[in-house]
Structure formats: C-alpha cells, structure tokens
Amino acid sequence: MHYFKRVDDEIHPVQKATNPAGTGLIKSSCATRTTHLVEVFIMAHAIGGEQARRLMLINYPLICTRDDLSFTARDVQGRMVNWPRNNPGVAADWEKGMTFFDQEVSALAAFDETEAFHAIQFAIMGMGGRCTNLEIGFVQRVAAAAVLGLRAMRNGEADFVAVDREDN
C-alpha cells in the first residue's frame, strides 16, 4: 500500500502541491500489470482532534508505466509502439482519444509524472501526422491540460522537469 499524507505548506510545499486535498490511500501495488481499478480516497485534513473524513472516492485504472496504457504496445522486437498504428478513424474514436488522456495518462501522472510526460511526448510524436478522430480527441485534451499548466505557472507554480533515469 502507498500512503500520501498532507504536510505543512511551509515544510514541504512540493508534497502539498502533489496531493493538495489531504491524505490519499492507494489500495493496490503496481508490482504487476493488472486491469483492475484502484480506489483512491481523498481525505479531509483533520483539524485539531477531529477525525479526518472522506471527501471523495476516485476510481482509475492501475497504470504505473507506459506499458500499462491501452494505446501503447510492443512490436515483435520488443520496441515500444507509442500510438496505435493503422487506425481506421471512426467517429467514436474522438471520445476514445479524450479518454486515453483524461483517464489513462492522468492515472499515470498520479503515479509517475515523468513517465506521463514521456507518454504524452511519444504519443504525439507517434501520431506521425495522422489526423483521425482518435488523434484529435487526444490532442484536444493535451492542449487543454497545457493551458491549465500555463495558467498554473503564471500563478507561481514551478515548471515540470522530467527526471533523467538510466533504468528506461
């Protein structure tokens, strides 16, 4: 189990920004690839002697690496394919593209922001100039998230910096 605790703004502002609502509890591990949902409880901050109370329950797919994303795959040589190839481009794919970002990439970012950064970067590069509803839906959500990020930076939030890792 992974626990996240709310901390004082002055002591650990980065941790607070990561989990501003309070305490979260992830009820599963990312040790194995699974398709079940993870429940995250967002708890209200306990004031004085009061008990913390649950504010909301968020269900999202257990996604810990780019391999866990439904829109990625490995080719026969084991290389990562970062975006679906030979997509026929049907109307229903618009929603599907938005869901890739809203649910899967968001869940990955909650676990590993650098991995989510790479998922977005390589998915867009993997689109290879294709412009079907799948790509449009995904890119629309990326653009909206980018605008929110720019707004946050204007309000003093630090830029996101990907962590270099040798294990990739």
CSV table of N, CA and C in Angstrom, one decimal:
chain,number,residue,atom,x,y,z
A,1,MET,N,0.8,-1.2,0.0
A,1,MET,CA,0.0,0.0,0.0
A,1,MET,C,0.9,1.2,0.0
A,2,HIS,N,0.4,2.3,-0.7
A,2,HIS,CA,1.1,3.5,-0.7
A,2,HIS,C,0.3,4.5,0.0
A,3,TYR,N,0.9,5.3,0.9
A,3,TYR,CA,0.2,6.3,1.7
A,3,TYR,C,0.7,7.7,1.3
A,4,PHE,N,-0.2,8.6,1.2
A,4,PHE,CA,0.2,10.0,1.0
A,4,PHE,C,-0.3,10.8,2.1
A,5,LYS,N,0.5,11.6,2.8
A,5,LYS,CA,0.0,12.4,3.9
A,5,LYS,C,0.1,13.9,3.6
A,6,ARG,N,-0.9,14.6,4.0
A,6,ARG,CA,-0.9,16.1,3.9
A,6,ARG,C,0.2,16.6,4.8
A,7,VAL,N,1.0,17.6,4.3
A,7,VAL,CA,2.0,18.2,5.1
A,7,VAL,C,1.8,19.7,5.2
A,8,ASP,N,2.6,20.3,6.1
A,8,ASP,CA,2.5,21.8,6.2
A,8,ASP,C,3.0,22.5,4.9
A,9,ASP,N,2.4,23.5,4.5
A,9,ASP,CA,2.8,24.3,3.4
A,9,ASP,C,4.2,24.8,3.5
A,10,GLU,N,4.6,25.2,4.7
A,10,GLU,CA,5.9,25.8,4.9
A,10,GLU,C,7.0,24.7,4.9
A,11,ILE,N,6.7,23.5,5.3
A,11,ILE,CA,7.7,22.5,5.5
A,11,ILE,C,7.9,21.8,4.1
A,12,HIS,N,6.9,21.3,3.5
A,12,HIS,CA,7.0,20.6,2.2
A,12,HIS,C,6.1,21.0,1.2
A,13,PRO,N,6.2,22.2,0.6
A,13,PRO,CA,5.3,22.7,-0.4
A,13,PRO,C,5.1,21.8,-1.6
A,14,VAL,N,6.2,21.2,-2.1
A,14,VAL,CA,6.1,20.3,-3.2
A,14,VAL,C,5.1,19.1,-3.0
A,15,GLN,N,5.3,18.5,-1.8
A,15,GLN,CA,4.4,17.4,-1.5
A,15,GLN,C,2.9,17.9,-1.4
A,16,LYS,N,2.7,19.0,-0.8
A,16,LYS,CA,1.4,19.6,-0.7
A,16,LYS,C,0.8,19.8,-2.1
A,17,ALA,N,1.6,20.3,-3.0
A,17,ALA,CA,1.1,20.5,-4.4
A,17,ALA,C,0.8,19.2,-5.1
A,18,THR,N,1.5,18.1,-4.7
A,18,THR,CA,1.2,16.8,-5.3
A,18,THR,C,-0.1,16.3,-4.8
A,19,ASN,N,-0.4,16.5,-3.6
A,19,ASN,CA,-1.7,16.0,-3.0
A,19,ASN,C,-2.3,17.1,-2.2
A,20,PRO,N,-2.9,18.1,-2.8
A,20,PRO,CA,-3.4,19.2,-2.0
A,20,PRO,C,-4.6,18.9,-1.2
A,21,ALA,N,-5.4,17.9,-1.5
A,21,ALA,CA,-6.6,17.7,-0.8
A,21,ALA,C,-6.4,17.0,0.5
A,22,GLY,N,-5.3,16.4,0.7
A,22,GLY,CA,-5.1,15.7,2.0
A,22,GLY,C,-4.5,14.3,1.8
A,23,THR,N,-5.0,13.4,2.5
A,23,THR,CA,-4.4,12.1,2.6
A,23,THR,C,-5.0,11.2,1.5
A,24,GLY,N,-4.2,10.5,0.8
A,24,GLY,CA,-4.7,9.5,-0.2
A,24,GLY,C,-4.2,8.1,0.2
A,25,LEU,N,-5.0,7.1,-0.1
A,25,LEU,CA,-4.6,5.8,0.1
A,25,LEU,C,-4.9,5.0,-1.2
A,26,ILE,N,-3.8,4.4,-1.7
A,26,ILE,CA,-3.9,3.6,-2.9
A,26,ILE,C,-4.0,2.1,-2.4
A,27,LYS,N,-5.1,1.4,-2.7
A,27,LYS,CA,-5.3,0.1,-2.1
A,27,LYS,C,-4.7,-1.0,-2.9
A,28,SER,N,-3.7,-0.7,-3.8
A,28,SER,CA,-3.1,-1.8,-4.5
A,28,SER,C,-1.7,-1.4,-4.9
A,29,SER,N,-0.9,-2.4,-5.3
A,29,SER,CA,0.5,-2.1,-5.7
A,29,SER,C,0.7,-2.2,-7.2
A,30,CYS,N,1.7,-1.5,-7.7
A,30,CYS,CA,2.0,-1.5,-9.1
A,30,CYS,C,3.0,-2.6,-9.5
A,31,ALA,N,3.2,-3.6,-8.7
A,31,ALA,CA,4.2,-4.6,-8.9
A,31,ALA,C,3.9,-5.4,-10.1
A,32,THR,N,2.7,-5.6,-10.5
A,32,THR,CA,2.3,-6.4,-11.6
A,32,THR,C,1.3,-5.7,-12.5
A,33,ARG,N,1.3,-6.0,-13.8
A,33,ARG,CA,0.4,-5.3,-14.7
A,33,ARG,C,-1.0,-6.0,-14.5
A,34,THR,N,-2.0,-5.2,-14.1
A,34,THR,CA,-3.3,-5.7,-14.0
A,34,THR,C,-4.3,-4.7,-14.6
A,35,THR,N,-5.5,-5.1,-14.8
A,35,THR,CA,-6.5,-4.2,-15.4
A,35,THR,C,-7.6,-3.8,-14.4
A,36,HIS,N,-7.5,-4.1,-13.1
A,36,HIS,CA,-8.5,-3.7,-12.2
A,36,HIS,C,-8.3,-2.3,-11.8
A,37,LEU,N,-9.3,-1.7,-11.2
A,37,LEU,CA,-9.3,-0.3,-10.8
A,37,LEU,C,-8.7,-0.1,-9.4
A,38,VAL,N,-8.1,1.0,-9.2
A,38,VAL,CA,-7.5,1.3,-7.9
A,38,VAL,C,-8.4,2.4,-7.3
A,39,GLU,N,-8.7,2.2,-6.0
A,39,GLU,CA,-9.5,3.2,-5.3
A,39,GLU,C,-8.6,4.1,-4.6
A,40,VAL,N,-8.8,5.4,-4.7
A,40,VAL,CA,-8.0,6.4,-4.0
A,40,VAL,C,-9.0,7.2,-3.2
A,41,PHE,N,-8.7,7.2,-1.9
A,41,PHE,CA,-9.6,8.0,-1.0
A,41,PHE,C,-8.9,9.4,-0.7
A,42,ILE,N,-9.6,10.4,-1.0
A,42,ILE,CA,-9.1,11.8,-0.7
A,42,ILE,C,-9.8,12.2,0.6
A,43,MET,N,-8.9,12.4,1.6
A,43,MET,CA,-9.4,12.7,2.9
A,43,MET,C,-9.3,14.1,3.2
A,44,ALA,N,-10.3,14.6,4.0
A,44,ALA,CA,-10.2,16.0,4.5
A,44,ALA,C,-9.1,16.1,5.6
A,45,HIS,N,-8.5,17.2,5.7
A,45,HIS,CA,-7.4,17.4,6.7
A,45,HIS,C,-8.1,17.4,8.1
A,46,ALA,N,-7.5,16.6,9.0
A,46,ALA,CA,-8.1,16.6,10.4
A,46,ALA,C,-7.7,17.9,11.1
A,47,ILE,N,-8.6,18.6,11.6
A,47,ILE,CA,-8.4,19.8,12.3
A,47,ILE,C,-8.5,19.6,13.8
A,48,GLY,N,-7.4,19.9,14.5
A,48,GLY,CA,-7.4,19.6,16.0
A,48,GLY,C,-7.6,18.1,16.3
A,49,GLY,N,-8.5,17.8,17.1
A,49,GLY,CA,-8.8,16.4,17.5
A,49,GLY,C,-9.8,15.8,16.6
A,50,GLU,N,-10.3,16.5,15.6
A,50,GLU,CA,-11.4,15.9,14.8
A,50,GLU,C,-10.9,14.7,13.9
A,51,GLN,N,-11.8,13.9,13.6
A,51,GLN,CA,-11.4,12.8,12.7
A,51,GLN,C,-11.4,13.3,11.3
A,52,ALA,N,-10.5,12.7,10.5
A,52,ALA,CA,-10.5,13.0,9.0
A,52,ALA,C,-11.7,12.3,8.4
A,53,ARG,N,-12.3,13.0,7.4
A,53,ARG,CA,-13.4,12.3,6.7
A,53,ARG,C,-13.1,12.2,5.3
A,54,ARG,N,-13.8,11.3,4.6
A,54,ARG,CA,-13.6,11.1,3.2
A,54,ARG,C,-14.3,12.1,2.4
A,55,LEU,N,-13.6,12.8,1.5
A,55,LEU,CA,-14.2,13.8,0.7
A,55,LEU,C,-14.8,13.2,-0.6
A,56,MET,N,-14.0,12.3,-1.2
A,56,MET,CA,-14.4,11.7,-2.5
A,56,MET,C,-13.7,10.4,-2.7
A,57,LEU,N,-14.2,9.6,-3.5
A,57,LEU,CA,-13.6,8.4,-3.9
A,57,LEU,C,-13.4,8.5,-5.4
A,58,ILE,N,-12.1,8.2,-5.9
A,58,ILE,CA,-11.8,8.3,-7.3
A,58,ILE,C,-11.4,6.9,-7.7
A,59,ASN,N,-12.0,6.4,-8.8
A,59,ASN,CA,-11.6,5.1,-9.4
A,59,ASN,C,-10.8,5.4,-10.6
A,60,TYR,N,-9.7,4.8,-10.8
A,60,TYR,CA,-8.9,5.0,-12.1
A,60,TYR,C,-8.2,3.7,-12.3
A,61,PRO,N,-7.9,3.4,-13.6
A,61,PRO,CA,-7.2,2.2,-13.9
A,61,PRO,C,-5.8,2.2,-13.3
A,62,LEU,N,-5.3,1.0,-12.9
A,62,LEU,CA,-4.0,0.9,-12.3
A,62,LEU,C,-2.9,1.0,-13.4
A,63,ILE,N,-2.3,2.2,-13.5
A,63,ILE,CA,-1.4,2.4,-14.6
A,63,ILE,C,-0.1,3.0,-13.9
A,64,CYS,N,1.0,2.2,-14.1
A,64,CYS,CA,2.2,2.6,-13.4
A,64,CYS,C,3.4,2.9,-14.4
A,65,THR,N,3.2,2.4,-15.7
A,65,THR,CA,4.2,2.6,-16.7
A,65,THR,C,3.6,2.8,-18.0
A,66,ARG,N,4.3,3.2,-19.0
A,66,ARG,CA,3.7,3.4,-20.4
A,66,ARG,C,3.2,2.1,-20.9
A,67,ASP,N,3.8,1.0,-20.5
A,67,ASP,CA,3.4,-0.4,-20.9
A,67,ASP,C,1.9,-0.6,-20.5
A,68,ASP,N,1.5,0.0,-19.4
A,68,ASP,CA,0.1,-0.2,-18.9
A,68,ASP,C,-1.0,0.6,-19.6
A,69,LEU,N,-0.6,1.5,-20.5
A,69,LEU,CA,-1.5,2.3,-21.2
A,69,LEU,C,-2.2,1.5,-22.4
A,70,SER,N,-3.5,1.6,-22.5
A,70,SER,CA,-4.1,0.7,-23.6
A,70,SER,C,-3.8,1.1,-25.0
A,71,PHE,N,-3.2,2.3,-25.2
A,71,PHE,CA,-2.9,2.8,-26.5
A,71,PHE,C,-1.4,2.5,-26.9
A,72,THR,N,-0.7,1.9,-26.0
A,72,THR,CA,0.7,1.5,-26.3
A,72,THR,C,0.8,0.0,-26.5
A,73,ALA,N,1.8,-0.4,-27.2
A,73,ALA,CA,2.1,-1.9,-27.3
A,73,ALA,C,3.6,-2.1,-27.6
A,74,ARG,N,4.0,-3.3,-27.6
A,74,ARG,CA,5.3,-3.7,-28.0
A,74,ARG,C,5.3,-4.4,-29.4
A,75,ASP,N,6.2,-4.1,-30.2
A,75,ASP,CA,6.3,-4.8,-31.5
A,75,ASP,C,7.1,-6.1,-31.3
A,76,VAL,N,7.2,-6.9,-32.3
A,76,VAL,CA,7.8,-8.2,-32.2
A,76,VAL,C,9.3,-8.1,-31.7
A,77,GLN,N,10.0,-7.0,-31.9
A,77,GLN,CA,11.3,-6.9,-31.4
A,77,GLN,C,11.3,-6.3,-30.0
A,78,GLY,N,10.2,-6.1,-29.4
A,78,GLY,CA,10.1,-5.5,-28.0
A,78,GLY,C,10.1,-4.0,-27.9
A,79,ARG,N,10.1,-3.3,-29.1
A,79,ARG,CA,10.2,-1.9,-29.1
A,79,ARG,C,8.8,-1.3,-28.8
A,80,MET,N,8.8,-0.2,-28.0
A,80,MET,CA,7.5,0.4,-27.7
A,80,MET,C,6.9,1.1,-28.9
A,81,VAL,N,5.6,0.8,-29.1
A,81,VAL,CA,4.8,1.5,-30.1
A,81,VAL,C,3.9,2.4,-29.3
A,82,ASN,N,4.2,3.7,-29.4
A,82,ASN,CA,3.6,4.7,-28.5
A,82,ASN,C,2.2,5.2,-28.9
A,83,TRP,N,1.7,4.9,-30.1
A,83,TRP,CA,0.4,5.3,-30.5
A,83,TRP,C,-0.1,4.2,-31.5
A,84,PRO,N,-1.4,4.0,-31.5
A,84,PRO,CA,-2.0,2.9,-32.4
A,84,PRO,C,-1.7,3.2,-33.9
A,85,ARG,N,-1.2,2.2,-34.6
A,85,ARG,CA,-0.9,2.3,-36.0
A,85,ARG,C,-2.1,1.8,-36.8
A,86,ASN,N,-2.3,2.3,-38.0
A,86,ASN,CA,-3.3,1.8,-38.9
A,86,ASN,C,-4.7,2.0,-38.3
A,87,ASN,N,-4.9,3.1,-37.6
A,87,ASN,CA,-6.2,3.4,-37.0
A,87,ASN,C,-7.2,3.8,-38.2
A,88,PRO,N,-8.4,3.2,-38.2
A,88,PRO,CA,-9.3,3.5,-39.3
A,88,PRO,C,-10.0,4.8,-39.3
A,89,GLY,N,-10.0,5.5,-38.1
A,89,GLY,CA,-10.6,6.8,-38.0
A,89,GLY,C,-12.1,6.9,-38.0
A,90,VAL,N,-12.7,6.2,-37.0
A,90,VAL,CA,-14.2,6.2,-36.9
A,90,VAL,C,-14.6,7.3,-35.9
A,91,ALA,N,-15.8,7.8,-36.1
A,91,ALA,CA,-16.3,8.9,-35.3
A,91,ALA,C,-16.2,8.7,-33.8
A,92,ALA,N,-16.5,7.5,-33.3
A,92,ALA,CA,-16.5,7.1,-31.9
A,92,ALA,C,-15.1,7.3,-31.3
A,93,ASP,N,-14.0,7.3,-32.1
A,93,ASP,CA,-12.7,7.4,-31.6
A,93,ASP,C,-12.4,8.8,-31.0
A,94,TRP,N,-13.2,9.8,-31.3
A,94,TRP,CA,-12.9,11.1,-30.7
A,94,TRP,C,-13.0,11.0,-29.1
A,95,GLU,N,-14.1,10.4,-28.7
A,95,GLU,CA,-14.2,10.2,-27.2
A,95,GLU,C,-13.1,9.3,-26.7
A,96,LYS,N,-12.8,8.2,-27.5
A,96,LYS,CA,-11.7,7.3,-27.0
A,96,LYS,C,-10.4,8.0,-26.9
A,97,GLY,N,-10.1,8.9,-27.8
A,97,GLY,CA,-8.8,9.7,-27.7
A,97,GLY,C,-8.8,10.6,-26.4
A,98,MET,N,-10.0,11.2,-26.1
A,98,MET,CA,-10.1,12.0,-24.9
A,98,MET,C,-9.9,11.2,-23.7
A,99,THR,N,-10.5,10.0,-23.7
A,99,THR,CA,-10.4,9.0,-22.6
A,99,THR,C,-9.0,8.6,-22.3
A,100,PHE,N,-8.2,8.4,-23.4
A,100,PHE,CA,-6.8,8.0,-23.2
A,100,PHE,C,-6.1,9.0,-22.4
A,101,PHE,N,-6.4,10.3,-22.6
A,101,PHE,CA,-5.7,11.3,-21.8
A,101,PHE,C,-6.3,11.5,-20.5
A,102,ASP,N,-7.7,11.7,-20.4
A,102,ASP,CA,-8.4,12.0,-19.2
A,102,ASP,C,-8.2,10.9,-18.1
A,103,GLN,N,-8.3,9.7,-18.5
A,103,GLN,CA,-8.2,8.6,-17.6
A,103,GLN,C,-6.9,8.0,-17.5
A,104,GLU,N,-6.3,7.5,-18.6
A,104,GLU,CA,-5.1,6.7,-18.5
A,104,GLU,C,-3.9,7.6,-18.2
A,105,VAL,N,-3.7,8.6,-19.0
A,105,VAL,CA,-2.5,9.5,-18.8
A,105,VAL,C,-2.6,10.2,-17.4
A,106,SER,N,-3.8,10.6,-17.0
A,106,SER,CA,-4.0,11.2,-15.7
A,106,SER,C,-3.6,10.2,-14.6
A,107,ALA,N,-4.0,9.0,-14.7
A,107,ALA,CA,-3.7,8.0,-13.7
A,107,ALA,C,-2.2,7.7,-13.7
A,108,LEU,N,-1.6,7.7,-14.8
A,108,LEU,CA,-0.1,7.5,-14.9
A,108,LEU,C,0.6,8.7,-14.2
A,109,ALA,N,0.1,9.9,-14.5
A,109,ALA,CA,0.7,11.1,-13.9
A,109,ALA,C,0.6,11.1,-12.4
A,110,ALA,N,-0.5,10.5,-11.8
A,110,ALA,CA,-0.7,10.5,-10.4
A,110,ALA,C,0.3,9.5,-9.8
A,111,PHE,N,0.8,8.6,-10.5
A,111,PHE,CA,1.8,7.6,-10.0
A,111,PHE,C,3.2,8.1,-10.4
A,112,ASP,N,3.5,8.6,-11.6
A,112,ASP,CA,4.8,8.9,-12.1
A,112,ASP,C,4.7,10.0,-13.1
A,113,GLU,N,4.9,11.3,-12.7
A,113,GLU,CA,4.8,12.4,-13.7
A,113,GLU,C,5.7,12.3,-14.8
A,114,THR,N,7.0,11.9,-14.6
A,114,THR,CA,7.9,11.8,-15.7
A,114,THR,C,7.5,10.8,-16.7
A,115,GLU,N,7.0,9.6,-16.3
A,115,GLU,CA,6.5,8.6,-17.2
A,115,GLU,C,5.3,9.2,-18.0
A,116,ALA,N,4.4,9.9,-17.3
A,116,ALA,CA,3.3,10.5,-18.0
A,116,ALA,C,3.8,11.5,-19.1
A,117,PHE,N,4.8,12.3,-18.7
A,117,PHE,CA,5.4,13.3,-19.6
A,117,PHE,C,5.9,12.6,-20.9
A,118,HIS,N,6.6,11.5,-20.7
A,118,HIS,CA,7.1,10.7,-21.8
A,118,HIS,C,6.0,10.1,-22.6
A,119,ALA,N,4.9,9.6,-21.9
A,119,ALA,CA,3.8,9.0,-22.7
A,119,ALA,C,3.1,10.1,-23.6
A,120,ILE,N,3.0,11.3,-23.1
A,120,ILE,CA,2.4,12.4,-23.9
A,120,ILE,C,3.3,12.7,-25.1
A,121,GLN,N,4.6,12.9,-24.8
A,121,GLN,CA,5.5,13.3,-25.8
A,121,GLN,C,5.6,12.2,-26.9
A,122,PHE,N,5.8,11.0,-26.5
A,122,PHE,CA,6.0,10.0,-27.5
A,122,PHE,C,4.7,9.6,-28.3
A,123,ALA,N,3.5,9.8,-27.6
A,123,ALA,CA,2.2,9.5,-28.3
A,123,ALA,C,2.1,10.6,-29.4
A,124,ILE,N,2.3,11.8,-29.1
A,124,ILE,CA,2.2,12.9,-30.1
A,124,ILE,C,3.2,12.6,-31.3
A,125,MET,N,4.4,12.3,-30.9
A,125,MET,CA,5.4,12.0,-32.0
A,125,MET,C,5.0,10.8,-32.8
A,126,GLY,N,4.4,9.8,-32.1
A,126,GLY,CA,4.0,8.6,-32.8
A,126,GLY,C,2.8,8.7,-33.7
A,127,MET,N,2.1,9.8,-33.5
A,127,MET,CA,0.9,10.1,-34.4
A,127,MET,C,1.3,10.2,-35.9
A,128,GLY,N,2.6,10.6,-36.1
A,128,GLY,CA,3.1,10.7,-37.4
A,128,GLY,C,2.3,11.5,-38.4
A,129,GLY,N,1.7,12.5,-38.0
A,129,GLY,CA,1.0,13.4,-39.0
A,129,GLY,C,-0.4,12.9,-39.3
A,130,ARG,N,-0.8,11.7,-38.7
A,130,ARG,CA,-2.2,11.3,-38.9
A,130,ARG,C,-3.2,12.2,-38.2
A,131,CYS,N,-4.3,12.3,-38.7
A,131,CYS,CA,-5.3,13.2,-38.1
A,131,CYS,C,-6.7,12.6,-38.2
A,132,THR,N,-6.9,11.6,-37.4
A,132,THR,CA,-8.3,11.0,-37.3
A,132,THR,C,-8.9,11.4,-36.0
A,133,ASN,N,-10.1,11.1,-35.8
A,133,ASN,CA,-10.8,11.5,-34.6
A,133,ASN,C,-10.0,11.0,-33.3
A,134,LEU,N,-9.3,9.9,-33.4
A,134,LEU,CA,-8.6,9.4,-32.2
A,134,LEU,C,-7.5,10.4,-31.8
A,135,GLU,N,-6.7,10.8,-32.8
A,135,GLU,CA,-5.7,11.8,-32.6
A,135,GLU,C,-6.2,13.1,-32.1
A,136,ILE,N,-7.3,13.6,-32.8
A,136,ILE,CA,-7.9,14.9,-32.5
A,136,ILE,C,-8.4,14.9,-31.0
A,137,GLY,N,-9.1,13.8,-30.6
A,137,GLY,CA,-9.6,13.8,-29.2
A,137,GLY,C,-8.5,13.8,-28.2
A,138,PHE,N,-7.4,13.1,-28.4
A,138,PHE,CA,-6.3,13.0,-27.5
A,138,PHE,C,-5.6,14.4,-27.5
A,139,VAL,N,-5.3,15.0,-28.6
A,139,VAL,CA,-4.6,16.2,-28.7
A,139,VAL,C,-5.4,17.4,-28.1
A,140,GLN,N,-6.7,17.3,-28.2
A,140,GLN,CA,-7.6,18.3,-27.6
A,140,GLN,C,-7.4,18.3,-26.1
A,141,ARG,N,-7.4,17.2,-25.5
A,141,ARG,CA,-7.2,17.1,-24.1
A,141,ARG,C,-5.8,17.6,-23.6
A,142,VAL,N,-4.8,17.2,-24.4
A,142,VAL,CA,-3.4,17.7,-24.2
A,142,VAL,C,-3.3,19.2,-24.2
A,143,ALA,N,-4.0,19.8,-25.2
A,143,ALA,CA,-4.0,21.2,-25.3
A,143,ALA,C,-4.7,21.9,-24.1
A,144,ALA,N,-5.8,21.3,-23.7
A,144,ALA,CA,-6.5,21.8,-22.5
A,144,ALA,C,-5.6,21.7,-21.3
A,145,ALA,N,-4.9,20.6,-21.1
A,145,ALA,CA,-4.0,20.4,-19.9
A,145,ALA,C,-2.9,21.4,-20.0
A,146,ALA,N,-2.4,21.6,-21.2
A,146,ALA,CA,-1.2,22.6,-21.4
A,146,ALA,C,-1.7,24.0,-21.0
A,147,VAL,N,-2.9,24.4,-21.4
A,147,VAL,CA,-3.4,25.7,-21.0
A,147,VAL,C,-3.5,25.8,-19.5
A,148,LEU,N,-4.0,24.8,-18.8
A,148,LEU,CA,-4.1,24.8,-17.4
A,148,LEU,C,-2.7,24.9,-16.7
A,149,GLY,N,-1.8,24.2,-17.3
A,149,GLY,CA,-0.4,24.2,-16.8
A,149,GLY,C,0.2,25.6,-17.0
A,150,LEU,N,0.0,26.2,-18.1
A,150,LEU,CA,0.5,27.6,-18.3
A,150,LEU,C,-0.2,28.5,-17.3
A,151,ARG,N,-1.4,28.4,-17.0
A,151,ARG,CA,-2.1,29.2,-16.0
A,151,ARG,C,-1.5,29.0,-14.6
A,152,ALA,N,-1.2,27.7,-14.3
A,152,ALA,CA,-0.6,27.5,-13.0
A,152,ALA,C,0.8,28.1,-12.9
A,153,MET,N,1.6,28.1,-14.0
A,153,MET,CA,2.9,28.7,-14.0
A,153,MET,C,2.8,30.2,-13.9
A,154,ARG,N,1.8,30.8,-14.5
A,154,ARG,CA,1.6,32.3,-14.3
A,154,ARG,C,1.3,32.6,-12.9
A,155,ASN,N,0.7,31.7,-12.2
A,155,ASN,CA,0.3,31.9,-10.8
A,155,ASN,C,1.4,31.4,-9.8
A,156,GLY,N,2.6,31.2,-10.3
A,156,GLY,CA,3.7,30.9,-9.5
A,156,GLY,C,4.1,29.4,-9.3
A,157,GLU,N,3.4,28.5,-10.0
A,157,GLU,CA,3.9,27.1,-9.9
A,157,GLU,C,5.2,26.9,-10.7
A,158,ALA,N,6.0,26.0,-10.2
A,158,ALA,CA,7.2,25.7,-10.9
A,158,ALA,C,7.0,24.9,-12.2
A,159,ASP,N,7.9,25.1,-13.1
A,159,ASP,CA,7.9,24.3,-14.4
A,159,ASP,C,8.1,22.8,-14.0
A,160,PHE,N,7.4,21.9,-14.8
A,160,PHE,CA,7.7,20.5,-14.7
A,160,PHE,C,9.0,20.2,-15.3
A,161,VAL,N,9.8,19.4,-14.6
A,161,VAL,CA,11.1,19.0,-15.2
A,161,VAL,C,11.2,17.5,-15.1
A,162,ALA,N,11.3,16.8,-16.2
A,162,ALA,CA,11.4,15.4,-16.3
A,162,ALA,C,12.7,14.9,-15.6
A,163,VAL,N,12.6,13.8,-14.9
A,163,VAL,CA,13.7,13.2,-14.2
A,163,VAL,C,14.4,12.3,-15.1
A,164,ASP,N,15.7,12.5,-15.3
A,164,ASP,CA,16.5,11.6,-16.1
A,164,ASP,C,16.8,10.3,-15.3
A,165,ARG,N,16.5,9.2,-16.0
A,165,ARG,CA,16.7,7.9,-15.3
A,165,ARG,C,17.4,6.9,-16.3
A,166,GLU,N,18.3,6.2,-15.7
A,166,GLU,CA,19.1,5.2,-16.5
A,166,GLU,C,18.3,3.9,-16.7
A,167,ASP,N,17.2,3.7,-15.9
A,167,ASP,CA,16.5,2.4,-16.0
A,167,ASP,C,15.5,2.3,-17.1
A,168,ASN,N,15.4,3.3,-18.0
A,168,ASN,CA,14.4,3.2,-19.1
A,168,ASN,C,15.0,2.5,-20.2
